[in-house]
Amino acid sequence: MLICLTASHRNASFDLLERLSIGAPTAASRLVTDSDVLDGAVVLATCNRFEAYLDIAGDDRDSAVSATVDAVATASDLVPAEVAESVQVLGGGDVVQHLFAVSSGLESVVVGETEISGQVRRALEDARANGTTTSELERLFQEAAHTSRGVKTRTRIGAAGRSLVRLGLELASSRITDWAHTRVLLVGTGSYAATTIAALRDRGAANIQVFSPSGRAPWFAAKHDLVAATDLRGAIASSDVVITCTSSEVPVVEPTDLDDGQRRIVIDLGLPRNVDPDTADVDGVELLDLETISIHAPIAELNAESEARQMVDDAVSRFRAQALEQSTTPALVAFRKHVFDILDDEIERAKRRDADPESVEQTERALRHLVGVLLHRPSVRARELGRAGRGEEFVGALDALYGVHPEPEAELPSPVVPLADRTAPGSDRTDEADAS
């Protein structure tokens, strides 16, 4: 049984989401090993979204929710009641609908955002590494990935949406008349920093310095044809725009790093915050953080979003139909095994009775053909009943007629997925920011 605990920019504060983004992922493995009510869990935690997809052992939904809330609250240094008040609990088909929409960028701050699909994929990869996936979670997330790819390639939703980087630069552009003559300092050297450089250069920015709290600025500057800065305060003083995007868990820019009276725009794209909020009180400084940027997120192109949502609805319907059809699979497998065990016994008896190999071979072919014909209709009917939501009738009939019971479904091994698209260890930012 799958359920989902979700909190986003729609129903939770940015402060709470920020805390969850740090602590919740670390709770995922303990969530399964320390709980008797959970078989598996995949946790997605970003700047604007917290999601916990849970595969429950049995139907004790309340215990699963309570255990999850307690675990992520403890890991995030939050009060469980505060987390419980901020999360929405989804069950059944709503879980499928929600994940497909999230992965396709339809629940993002900027509708059509593409970074979220990669973050959903990485959440599954982390769960695999921690051993917390199940066959049900694997099927759910793999189909979500397939759906998001279809939405991206077959609709214009990506054109309607814009990344938070570009949206932040758009807001800054109302104050900047000429990016070509604007001095920019970039704090961070991860994959998100590379995205920021591309967006800056699209606007004509040429004078860009880079500073890295981890000391990677010279390497990153050489790779991207930038100027490496070694003194943060001095680099800030010589810049008109400061953009931060590191994974540091403490602010790297403090109010004391900025001079009073110097006009400057500071864009904080970090998660957690890279810039102390009190920086906004420094005379001449305008701070644009993720919360401010999200307020100005544009309304999506209605047609593109409508097409994308229709694709998601269709994918959800197919997934549900497949799940219902597969509900009879364990019973059908048990029935076929029962029949073929009987067949094998009869063939062995035929071999003992008849010494003529050719005669035995003809008998075996005839019996196997007969069994195949007899099994065809029950197999078709099992799938039909499953799709109609009447799979329990098939299971009950096998029990009543043959005493056959389906065996518990074994967990499927997690597929090995290449992680080549991850950034190198030690980078300031390993993920691109979520707009979800």
C-alpha angles and dihedrals in degrees: 000000000000126000133167132214110203137179124171144159086286097065110010137059121256090237092059093044090050092054092047091050089063102039108028098069091054090056095056100089094043089047091068101033095047097045131076093196100057127073095178146355139193115194123199115187123172138151094279103024145048119190131172115186109195134192104207124211101229121337104299095127096161093055091048092052092047093049092049095048091049093048098048092041092053092046091049096044091243134133110258091226090057091053093044091054092052101047128082117212118220127188141180117000091354089072091058093045092049098048093045090052094045094048090049092054095248095123095045127117086245104039110230094030109160102199093076094068090061091048091051089051092050091049089059091046090052090050090052091050090050093046094239101122126103132196090260093052091046092054092046096050096041091053090047089055091049091050094049091051090052092049091049095050101036103041137047093235090115090058090050092053126065130196120255088246092060092041090053091050090049090056091048091049090069086069099036118072099184123023091185090070096036118110109225129192117197116198110199138045106210131108091283090056089056090052089050092052091053091050092048093050091049085062093049100258111157106159101076128155124188129208125188124197087205095052098250096121097105093053093044093045092052091049094050100032095248136134115260116225121205099181113060097194093048092047091051091050091055095047135086095196127033118195120187126194112155132130093234112140092215128052114273094193118059130183089254090061091067128068120233116249099019110121108234140154117220117195112194111197094160128122111232096027113280093194126060106243089227087070087082088069093062110108111258096013122120113194121204110187130172093270092053093045093050091055088064096048109140126243109256124244099272098218094050092048092047091053092048093050090050089053090050091049090051092049091050091052091051092047092051092048091050091047092051091047091050091051089083094046098094091050092046091049090050091049093050090048090051092051096044092048088057090046093052091051091052092049091051090052090049090053091052092049098045123047093188106102093200092053091047090050092052091048091050093050091049094048094047091049091049092050091048091053093046093049096048098078096045089049092052092044092050091057092045092052090046093053089048091053092248099110092126088066090061092047091048092049092054090050093048096045105033107011088240118154126188115247119235109275111253119231114256117237113255112254118241110247121191113245095199092125093064117102122248119281114267097032117143092237123023099175133049113240118267122238092193 
